[in-house]
């Protein structure tokens, strides 16, 4: 369906890999209030850009939602490190035995720097719109990993080192979301947390909402996001 046909969509969600779960949910439910587009330019090497601006040309939504980056916490701590590390991150203050304690400020600085690339791409997209803008949190971390579970290709060669404990990954996710919230607010963009309905009692992504790998959500997760956005944006 063309941009002109979708002119009246209330909410336009533009982003990268995390936008795909939402797009699948929109298609399955035949939603008319939402449009979601993965704006990555598949021919960026030839075009010199990472964003396909033509993919959203002509849209004039009432609300814009940005879903860029969001895997920085996994780049830092999905795979077990040598030596294994932990951090104190209120309200998650328990430290696992035998792990090196890394200062919270150091992790915060690392993640704040890593998210800048996605932030800049988001701001490039935002510059094409004059409506209210929000930034969407990535999916929460997963609890456990088994032999049937795939990992993103970027981590395939490292998997033999093992997956970091869920308690550590949950802390990294919390630090990333706080860093994203602060970074986007500096540009007048409000941050929308992941939908509570997508998480178990310990704040991990429900197993039924995993995509092919546990760092991305599936169409059911996308449906949770749509319901959450409908409430947050009063659509």
mmCIF file with all atom_site columns, N, CA, C and O in Angstrom, residues 150-195:
data_model
loop_
_atom_site.group_PDB
_atom_site.id
_atom_site.type_symbol
_atom_site.label_atom_id
_atom_site.label_alt_id
_atom_site.label_comp_id
_atom_site.label_asym_id
_atom_site.label_entity_id
_atom_site.label_seq_id
_atom_site.pdbx_PDB_ins_code
_atom_site.Cartn_x
_atom_site.Cartn_y
_atom_site.Cartn_z
_atom_site.occupancy
_atom_site.B_iso_or_equiv
_atom_site.pdbx_formal_charge
_atom_site.auth_seq_id
_atom_site.auth_comp_id
_atom_site.auth_asym_id
_atom_site.auth_atom_id
_atom_site.pdbx_PDB_model_num
ATOM 1   N N  . UNK A 1 150 ? 17.884 -19.555 18.655 1.00 0.00 ? 150 UNK A N  1
ATOM 2   C CA . UNK A 1 150 ? 18.858 -18.927 17.778 1.00 0.00 ? 150 UNK A CA 1
ATOM 3   C C  . UNK A 1 150 ? 19.338 -17.616 18.402 1.00 0.00 ? 150 UNK A C  1
ATOM 4   O O  . UNK A 1 150 ? 18.650 -17.024 19.228 1.00 0.00 ? 150 UNK A O  1
ATOM 5   N N  . UNK A 1 151 ? 20.514 -17.191 18.010 1.00 0.00 ? 151 UNK A N  1
ATOM 6   C CA . UNK A 1 151 ? 20.996 -15.867 18.387 1.00 0.00 ? 151 UNK A CA 1
ATOM 7   C C  . UNK A 1 151 ? 21.197 -15.068 17.109 1.00 0.00 ? 151 UNK A C  1
ATOM 8   O O  . UNK A 1 151 ? 21.357 -15.636 16.029 1.00 0.00 ? 151 UNK A O  1
ATOM 9   N N  . UNK A 1 152 ? 21.164 -13.741 17.210 1.00 0.00 ? 152 UNK A N  1
ATOM 10  C CA . UNK A 1 152 ? 21.429 -12.939 16.011 1.00 0.00 ? 152 UNK A CA 1
ATOM 11  C C  . UNK A 1 152 ? 22.777 -13.307 15.408 1.00 0.00 ? 152 UNK A C  1
ATOM 12  O O  . UNK A 1 152 ? 23.718 -13.695 16.115 1.00 0.00 ? 152 UNK A O  1
ATOM 13  N N  . UNK A 1 153 ? 22.885 -13.183 14.102 1.00 0.00 ? 153 UNK A N  1
ATOM 14  C CA . UNK A 1 153 ? 24.112 -13.580 13.406 1.00 0.00 ? 153 UNK A CA 1
ATOM 15  C C  . UNK A 1 153 ? 25.361 -12.920 13.972 1.00 0.00 ? 153 UNK A C  1
ATOM 16  O O  . UNK A 1 153 ? 26.446 -13.498 13.965 1.00 0.00 ? 153 UNK A O  1
ATOM 17  N N  . UNK A 1 154 ? 25.206 -11.700 14.469 1.00 0.00 ? 154 UNK A N  1
ATOM 18  C CA . UNK A 1 154 ? 26.364 -10.970 14.988 1.00 0.00 ? 154 UNK A CA 1
ATOM 19  C C  . UNK A 1 154 ? 27.003 -11.676 16.178 1.00 0.00 ? 154 UNK A C  1
ATOM 20  O O  . UNK A 1 154 ? 28.180 -11.452 16.474 1.00 0.00 ? 154 UNK A O  1
ATOM 21  N N  . UNK A 1 155 ? 26.233 -12.547 16.858 1.00 0.00 ? 155 UNK A N  1
ATOM 22  C CA . UNK A 1 155 ? 26.749 -13.217 18.051 1.00 0.00 ? 155 UNK A CA 1
ATOM 23  C C  . UNK A 1 155 ? 27.040 -14.694 17.820 1.00 0.00 ? 155 UNK A C  1
ATOM 24  O O  . UNK A 1 155 ? 27.516 -15.377 18.730 1.00 0.00 ? 155 UNK A O  1
ATOM 25  N N  . UNK A 1 156 ? 26.776 -15.202 16.621 1.00 0.00 ? 156 UNK A N  1
ATOM 26  C CA . UNK A 1 156 ? 26.869 -16.643 16.366 1.00 0.00 ? 156 UNK A CA 1
ATOM 27  C C  . UNK A 1 156 ? 28.253 -17.208 16.648 1.00 0.00 ? 156 UNK A C  1
ATOM 28  O O  . UNK A 1 156 ? 28.396 -18.305 17.196 1.00 0.00 ? 156 UNK A O  1
ATOM 29  N N  . UNK A 1 157 ? 29.292 -16.456 16.296 1.00 0.00 ? 157 UNK A N  1
ATOM 30  C CA . UNK A 1 157 ? 30.659 -16.951 16.476 1.00 0.00 ? 157 UNK A CA 1
ATOM 31  C C  . UNK A 1 157 ? 31.126 -16.870 17.924 1.00 0.00 ? 157 UNK A C  1
ATOM 32  O O  . UNK A 1 157 ? 32.189 -17.409 18.269 1.00 0.00 ? 157 UNK A O  1
ATOM 33  N N  . UNK A 1 158 ? 30.344 -16.221 18.783 1.00 0.00 ? 158 UNK A N  1
ATOM 34  C CA . UNK A 1 158 ? 30.760 -16.005 20.168 1.00 0.00 ? 158 UNK A CA 1
ATOM 35  C C  . UNK A 1 158 ? 29.989 -16.865 21.162 1.00 0.00 ? 158 UNK A C  1
ATOM 36  O O  . UNK A 1 158 ? 30.319 -16.877 22.347 1.00 0.00 ? 158 UNK A O  1
ATOM 37  N N  . UNK A 1 159 ? 29.004 -17.594 20.672 1.00 0.00 ? 159 UNK A N  1
ATOM 38  C CA . UNK A 1 159 ? 28.057 -18.258 21.556 1.00 0.00 ? 159 UNK A CA 1
ATOM 39  C C  . UNK A 1 159 ? 28.702 -19.301 22.462 1.00 0.00 ? 159 UNK A C  1
ATOM 40  O O  . UNK A 1 159 ? 28.183 -19.616 23.546 1.00 0.00 ? 159 UNK A O  1
ATOM 41  N N  . UNK A 1 160 ? 29.845 -19.849 22.052 1.00 0.00 ? 160 UNK A N  1
ATOM 42  C CA . UNK A 1 160 ? 30.502 -20.860 22.878 1.00 0.00 ? 160 UNK A CA 1
ATOM 43  C C  . UNK A 1 160 ? 30.907 -20.312 24.238 1.00 0.00 ? 160 UNK A C  1
ATOM 44  O O  . UNK A 1 160 ? 31.071 -21.064 25.199 1.00 0.00 ? 160 UNK A O  1
ATOM 45  N N  . UNK A 1 161 ? 31.068 -18.998 24.346 1.00 0.00 ? 161 UNK A N  1
ATOM 46  C CA . UNK A 1 161 ? 31.411 -18.391 25.635 1.00 0.00 ? 161 UNK A CA 1
ATOM 47  C C  . UNK A 1 161 ? 30.241 -18.399 26.604 1.00 0.00 ? 161 UNK A C  1
ATOM 48  O O  . UNK A 1 161 ? 30.417 -18.209 27.806 1.00 0.00 ? 161 UNK A O  1
ATOM 49  N N  . UNK A 1 162 ? 29.044 -18.656 26.082 1.00 0.00 ? 162 UNK A N  1
ATOM 50  C CA . UNK A 1 162 ? 27.857 -18.712 26.932 1.00 0.00 ? 162 UNK A CA 1
ATOM 51  C C  . UNK A 1 162 ? 27.114 -17.384 27.001 1.00 0.00 ? 162 UNK A C  1
ATOM 52  O O  . UNK A 1 162 ? 27.641 -16.335 26.606 1.00 0.00 ? 162 UNK A O  1
ATOM 53  N N  . UNK A 1 163 ? 25.903 -17.449 27.509 1.00 0.00 ? 163 UNK A N  1
ATOM 54  C CA . UNK A 1 163 ? 25.060 -16.279 27.667 1.00 0.00 ? 163 UNK A CA 1
ATOM 55  C C  . UNK A 1 163 ? 25.212 -15.737 29.081 1.00 0.00 ? 163 UNK A C  1
ATOM 56  O O  . UNK A 1 163 ? 25.248 -16.502 30.040 1.00 0.00 ? 163 UNK A O  1
ATOM 57  N N  . UNK A 1 164 ? 25.322 -14.438 29.212 1.00 0.00 ? 164 UNK A N  1
ATOM 58  C CA . UNK A 1 164 ? 25.438 -13.818 30.531 1.00 0.00 ? 164 UNK A CA 1
ATOM 59  C C  . UNK A 1 164 ? 24.178 -14.084 31.349 1.00 0.00 ? 164 UNK A C  1
ATOM 60  O O  . UNK A 1 164 ? 23.085 -14.279 30.796 1.00 0.00 ? 164 UNK A O  1
ATOM 61  N N  . UNK A 1 165 ? 24.296 -14.104 32.676 1.00 0.00 ? 165 UNK A N  1
ATOM 62  C CA . UNK A 1 165 ? 23.135 -14.382 33.537 1.00 0.00 ? 165 UNK A CA 1
ATOM 63  C C  . UNK A 1 165 ? 22.007 -13.383 33.315 1.00 0.00 ? 165 UNK A C  1
ATOM 64  O O  . UNK A 1 165 ? 22.263 -12.212 32.986 1.00 0.00 ? 165 UNK A O  1
ATOM 65  N N  . UNK A 1 166 ? 20.772 -13.813 33.482 1.00 0.00 ? 166 UNK A N  1
ATOM 66  C CA . UNK A 1 166 ? 19.640 -12.905 33.271 1.00 0.00 ? 166 UNK A CA 1
ATOM 67  C C  . UNK A 1 166 ? 19.679 -11.680 34.179 1.00 0.00 ? 166 UNK A C  1
ATOM 68  O O  . UNK A 1 166 ? 19.264 -10.594 33.771 1.00 0.00 ? 166 UNK A O  1
ATOM 69  N N  . UNK A 1 167 ? 20.172 -11.834 35.407 1.00 0.00 ? 167 UNK A N  1
ATOM 70  C CA . UNK A 1 167 ? 20.211 -10.696 36.321 1.00 0.00 ? 167 UNK A CA 1
ATOM 71  C C  . UNK A 1 167 ? 21.116 -9.586  35.787 1.00 0.00 ? 167 UNK A C  1
ATOM 72  O O  . UNK A 1 167 ? 20.798 -8.398  35.922 1.00 0.00 ? 167 UNK A O  1
ATOM 73  N N  . UNK A 1 168 ? 22.223 -9.955  35.168 1.00 0.00 ? 168 UNK A N  1
ATOM 74  C CA . UNK A 1 168 ? 23.143 -8.971  34.604 1.00 0.00 ? 168 UNK A CA 1
ATOM 75  C C  . UNK A 1 168 ? 22.525 -8.329  33.372 1.00 0.00 ? 168 UNK A C  1
ATOM 76  O O  . UNK A 1 168 ? 22.581 -7.109  33.184 1.00 0.00 ? 168 UNK A O  1
ATOM 77  N N  . UNK A 1 169 ? 21.918 -9.124  32.514 1.00 0.00 ? 169 UNK A N  1
ATOM 78  C CA . UNK A 1 169 ? 21.322 -8.587  31.289 1.00 0.00 ? 169 UNK A CA 1
ATOM 79  C C  . UNK A 1 169 ? 20.140 -7.672  31.591 1.00 0.00 ? 169 UNK A C  1
ATOM 80  O O  . UNK A 1 169 ? 19.916 -6.680  30.900 1.00 0.00 ? 169 UNK A O  1
ATOM 81  N N  . UNK A 1 170 ? 19.405 -7.993  32.656 1.00 0.00 ? 170 UNK A N  1
ATOM 82  C CA . UNK A 1 170 ? 18.296 -7.123  33.058 1.00 0.00 ? 170 UNK A CA 1
ATOM 83  C C  . UNK A 1 170 ? 18.817 -5.754  33.517 1.00 0.00 ? 170 UNK A C  1
ATOM 84  O O  . UNK A 1 170 ? 18.219 -4.714  33.222 1.00 0.00 ? 170 UNK A O  1
ATOM 85  N N  . UNK A 1 171 ? 19.934 -5.757  34.231 1.00 0.00 ? 171 UNK A N  1
ATOM 86  C CA . UNK A 1 171 ? 20.540 -4.488  34.652 1.00 0.00 ? 171 UNK A CA 1
ATOM 87  C C  . UNK A 1 171 ? 20.993 -3.671  33.448 1.00 0.00 ? 171 UNK A C  1
ATOM 88  O O  . UNK A 1 171 ? 20.779 -2.458  33.383 1.00 0.00 ? 171 UNK A O  1
ATOM 89  N N  . UNK A 1 172 ? 21.627 -4.334  32.485 1.00 0.00 ? 172 UNK A N  1
ATOM 90  C CA . UNK A 1 172 ? 22.099 -3.625  31.292 1.00 0.00 ? 172 UNK A CA 1
ATOM 91  C C  . UNK A 1 172 ? 20.930 -3.021  30.520 1.00 0.00 ? 172 UNK A C  1
ATOM 92  O O  . UNK A 1 172 ? 21.026 -1.900  30.006 1.00 0.00 ? 172 UNK A O  1
ATOM 93  N N  . UNK A 1 173 ? 19.833 -3.747  30.438 1.00 0.00 ? 173 UNK A N  1
ATOM 94  C CA . UNK A 1 173 ? 18.643 -3.227  29.752 1.00 0.00 ? 173 UNK A CA 1
ATOM 95  C C  . UNK A 1 173 ? 18.115 -1.993  30.475 1.00 0.00 ? 173 UNK A C  1
ATOM 96  O O  . UNK A 1 173 ? 17.743 -0.995  29.844 1.00 0.00 ? 173 UNK A O  1
ATOM 97  N N  . UNK A 1 174 ? 18.097 -2.049  31.801 1.00 0.00 ? 174 UNK A N  1
ATOM 98  C CA . UNK A 1 174 ? 17.614 -0.924  32.588 1.00 0.00 ? 174 UNK A CA 1
ATOM 99  C C  . UNK A 1 174 ? 18.488 0.309   32.375 1.00 0.00 ? 174 UNK A C  1
ATOM 100 O O  . UNK A 1 174 ? 17.981 1.427   32.191 1.00 0.00 ? 174 UNK A O  1
ATOM 101 N N  . UNK A 1 175 ? 19.813 0.107   32.358 1.00 0.00 ? 175 UNK A N  1
ATOM 102 C CA . UNK A 1 175 ? 20.728 1.228   32.137 1.00 0.00 ? 175 UNK A CA 1
ATOM 103 C C  . UNK A 1 175 ? 20.530 1.808   30.738 1.00 0.00 ? 175 UNK A C  1
ATOM 104 O O  . UNK A 1 175 ? 20.504 3.033   30.554 1.00 0.00 ? 175 UNK A O  1
ATOM 105 N N  . UNK A 1 176 ? 20.384 0.929   29.748 1.00 0.00 ? 176 UNK A N  1
ATOM 106 C CA . UNK A 1 176 ? 20.175 1.409   28.379 1.00 0.00 ? 176 UNK A CA 1
ATOM 107 C C  . UNK A 1 176 ? 18.903 2.235   28.270 1.00 0.00 ? 176 UNK A C  1
ATOM 108 O O  . UNK A 1 176 ? 18.903 3.321   27.678 1.00 0.00 ? 176 UNK A O  1
ATOM 109 N N  . UNK A 1 177 ? 17.807 1.747   28.826 1.00 0.00 ? 177 UNK A N  1
ATOM 110 C CA . UNK A 1 177 ? 16.541 2.482   28.724 1.00 0.00 ? 177 UNK A CA 1
ATOM 111 C C  . UNK A 1 177 ? 16.635 3.837   29.405 1.00 0.00 ? 177 UNK A C  1
ATOM 112 O O  . UNK A 1 177 ? 16.119 4.841   28.885 1.00 0.00 ? 177 UNK A O  1
ATOM 113 N N  . UNK A 1 178 ? 17.292 3.898   30.556 1.00 0.00 ? 178 UNK A N  1
ATOM 114 C CA . UNK A 1 178 ? 17.464 5.192   31.229 1.00 0.00 ? 178 UNK A CA 1
ATOM 115 C C  . UNK A 1 178 ? 18.314 6.135   30.376 1.00 0.00 ? 178 UNK A C  1
ATOM 116 O O  . UNK A 1 178 ? 18.024 7.333   30.276 1.00 0.00 ? 178 UNK A O  1
ATOM 117 N N  . UNK A 1 179 ? 19.370 5.588   29.762 1.00 0.00 ? 179 UNK A N  1
ATOM 118 C CA . UNK A 1 179 ? 20.231 6.413   28.909 1.00 0.00 ? 179 UNK A CA 1
ATOM 119 C C  . UNK A 1 179 ? 19.476 6.897   27.674 1.00 0.00 ? 179 UNK A C  1
ATOM 120 O O  . UNK A 1 179 ? 19.633 8.053   27.248 1.00 0.00 ? 179 UNK A O  1
ATOM 121 N N  . UNK A 1 180 ? 18.648 6.024   27.085 1.00 0.00 ? 180 UNK A N  1
ATOM 122 C CA . UNK A 1 180 ? 17.845 6.428   25.939 1.00 0.00 ? 180 UNK A CA 1
ATOM 123 C C  . UNK A 1 180 ? 16.849 7.515   26.329 1.00 0.00 ? 180 UNK A C  1
ATOM 124 O O  . UNK A 1 180 ? 16.667 8.498   25.611 1.00 0.00 ? 180 UNK A O  1
ATOM 125 N N  . UNK A 1 181 ? 16.211 7.335   27.471 1.00 0.00 ? 181 UNK A N  1
ATOM 126 C CA . UNK A 1 181 ? 15.232 8.319   27.929 1.00 0.00 ? 181 UNK A CA 1
ATOM 127 C C  . UNK A 1 181 ? 15.887 9.699   28.064 1.00 0.00 ? 181 UNK A C  1
ATOM 128 O O  . UNK A 1 181 ? 15.341 10.708  27.586 1.00 0.00 ? 181 UNK A O  1
ATOM 129 N N  . UNK A 1 182 ? 17.049 9.746   28.696 1.00 0.00 ? 182 UNK A N  1
ATOM 130 C CA . UNK A 1 182 ? 17.749 11.030  28.882 1.00 0.00 ? 182 UNK A CA 1
ATOM 131 C C  . UNK A 1 182 ? 18.179 11.615  27.544 1.00 0.00 ? 182 UNK A C  1
ATOM 132 O O  . UNK A 1 182 ? 18.029 12.823  27.308 1.00 0.00 ? 182 UNK A O  1
ATOM 133 N N  . UNK A 1 183 ? 18.720 10.784  26.667 1.00 0.00 ? 183 UNK A N  1
ATOM 134 C CA . UNK A 1 183 ? 19.231 11.271  25.386 1.00 0.00 ? 183 UNK A CA 1
ATOM 135 C C  . UNK A 1 183 ? 18.111 11.847  24.522 1.00 0.00 ? 183 UNK A C  1
ATOM 136 O O  . UNK A 1 183 ? 18.266 12.915  23.905 1.00 0.00 ? 183 UNK A O  1
ATOM 137 N N  . UNK A 1 184 ? 16.983 11.147  24.474 1.00 0.00 ? 184 UNK A N  1
ATOM 138 C CA . UNK A 1 184 ? 15.884 11.631  23.639 1.00 0.00 ? 184 UNK A CA 1
ATOM 139 C C  . UNK A 1 184 ? 15.229 12.878  24.238 1.00 0.00 ? 184 UNK A C  1
ATOM 140 O O  . UNK A 1 184 ? 14.812 13.784  23.508 1.00 0.00 ? 184 UNK A O  1
ATOM 141 N N  . UNK A 1 185 ? 15.139 12.940  25.558 1.00 0.00 ? 185 UNK A N  1
ATOM 142 C CA . UNK A 1 185 ? 14.530 14.106  26.183 1.00 0.00 ? 185 UNK A CA 1
ATOM 143 C C  . UNK A 1 185 ? 15.328 15.370  25.917 1.00 0.00 ? 185 UNK A C  1
ATOM 144 O O  . UNK A 1 185 ? 14.764 16.474  25.880 1.00 0.00 ? 185 UNK A O  1
ATOM 145 N N  . UNK A 1 186 ? 16.625 15.237  25.726 1.00 0.00 ? 186 UNK A N  1
ATOM 146 C CA . UNK A 1 186 ? 17.443 16.400  25.376 1.00 0.00 ? 186 UNK A CA 1
ATOM 147 C C  . UNK A 1 186 ? 17.009 17.006  24.048 1.00 0.00 ? 186 UNK A C  1
ATOM 148 O O  . UNK A 1 186 ? 17.292 18.181  23.773 1.00 0.00 ? 186 UNK A O  1
ATOM 149 N N  . UNK A 1 187 ? 16.320 16.223  23.240 1.00 0.00 ? 187 UNK A N  1
ATOM 150 C CA . UNK A 1 187 ? 15.835 16.691  21.942 1.00 0.00 ? 187 UNK A CA 1
ATOM 151 C C  . UNK A 1 187 ? 14.313 16.858  21.948 1.00 0.00 ? 187 UNK A C  1
ATOM 152 O O  . UNK A 1 187 ? 13.688 16.937  20.886 1.00 0.00 ? 187 UNK A O  1
ATOM 153 N N  . UNK A 1 188 ? 13.735 16.894  23.136 1.00 0.00 ? 188 UNK A N  1
ATOM 154 C CA . UNK A 1 188 ? 12.301 17.110  23.253 1.00 0.00 ? 188 UNK A CA 1
ATOM 155 C C  . UNK A 1 188 ? 11.450 15.920  22.870 1.00 0.00 ? 188 UNK A C  1
ATOM 156 O O  . UNK A 1 188 ? 10.265 16.074  22.555 1.00 0.00 ? 188 UNK A O  1
ATOM 157 N N  . UNK A 1 189 ? 12.032 14.727  22.911 1.00 0.00 ? 189 UNK A N  1
ATOM 158 C CA . UNK A 1 189 ? 11.322 13.507  22.514 1.00 0.00 ? 189 UNK A CA 1
ATOM 159 C C  . UNK A 1 189 ? 11.074 12.641  23.746 1.00 0.00 ? 189 UNK A C  1
ATOM 160 O O  . UNK A 1 189 ? 12.018 12.264  24.448 1.00 0.00 ? 189 UNK A O  1
ATOM 161 N N  . UNK A 1 190 ? 9.804  12.337  24.015 1.00 0.00 ? 190 UNK A N  1
ATOM 162 C CA . UNK A 1 190 ? 9.460  11.511  25.169 1.00 0.00 ? 190 UNK A CA 1
ATOM 163 C C  . UNK A 1 190 ? 9.705  10.035  24.865 1.00 0.00 ? 190 UNK A C  1
ATOM 164 O O  . UNK A 1 190 ? 9.525  9.582   23.736 1.00 0.00 ? 190 UNK A O  1
ATOM 165 N N  . UNK A 1 191 ? 10.087 9.311   25.901 1.00 0.00 ? 191 UNK A N  1
ATOM 166 C CA . UNK A 1 191 ? 10.447 7.904   25.783 1.00 0.00 ? 191 UNK A CA 1
ATOM 167 C C  . UNK A 1 191 ? 9.282  7.050   26.254 1.00 0.00 ? 191 UNK A C  1
ATOM 168 O O  . UNK A 1 191 ? 8.694  7.308   27.304 1.00 0.00 ? 191 UNK A O  1
ATOM 169 N N  . UNK A 1 192 ? 8.954  6.025   25.478 1.00 0.00 ? 192 UNK A N  1
ATOM 170 C CA . UNK A 1 192 ? 7.877  5.096   25.830 1.00 0.00 ? 192 UNK A CA 1
ATOM 171 C C  . UNK A 1 192 ? 8.502  3.749   26.192 1.00 0.00 ? 192 UNK A C  1
ATOM 172 O O  . UNK A 1 192 ? 9.194  3.138   25.372 1.00 0.00 ? 192 UNK A O  1
ATOM 173 N N  . UNK A 1 193 ? 8.288  3.304   27.408 1.00 0.00 ? 193 UNK A N  1
ATOM 174 C CA . UNK A 1 193 ? 8.842  2.035   27.869 1.00 0.00 ? 193 UNK A CA 1
ATOM 175 C C  . UNK A 1 193 ? 8.177  0.866   27.154 1.00 0.00 ? 193 UNK A C  1
ATOM 176 O O  . UNK A 1 193 ? 7.121  1.014   26.523 1.00 0.00 ? 193 UNK A O  1
ATOM 177 N N  . UNK A 1 194 ? 8.797  -0.296  27.235 1.00 0.00 ? 194 UNK A N  1
ATOM 178 C CA . UNK A 1 194 ? 8.204  -1.506  26.660 1.00 0.00 ? 194 UNK A CA 1
ATOM 179 C C  . UNK A 1 194 ? 6.891  -1.812  27.365 1.00 0.00 ? 194 UNK A C  1
ATOM 180 O O  . UNK A 1 194 ? 6.732  -1.499  28.553 1.00 0.00 ? 194 UNK A O  1
ATOM 181 N N  . UNK A 1 195 ? 5.946  -2.417  26.669 1.00 0.00 ? 195 UNK A N  1
ATOM 182 C CA . UNK A 1 195 ? 4.635  -2.683  27.286 1.00 0.00 ? 195 UNK A CA 1
ATOM 183 C C  . UNK A 1 195 ? 4.733  -3.622  28.490 1.00 0.00 ? 195 UNK A C  1
ATOM 184 O O  . UNK A 1 195 ? 5.355  -4.690  28.389 1.00 0.00 ? 195 UNK A O  1
#
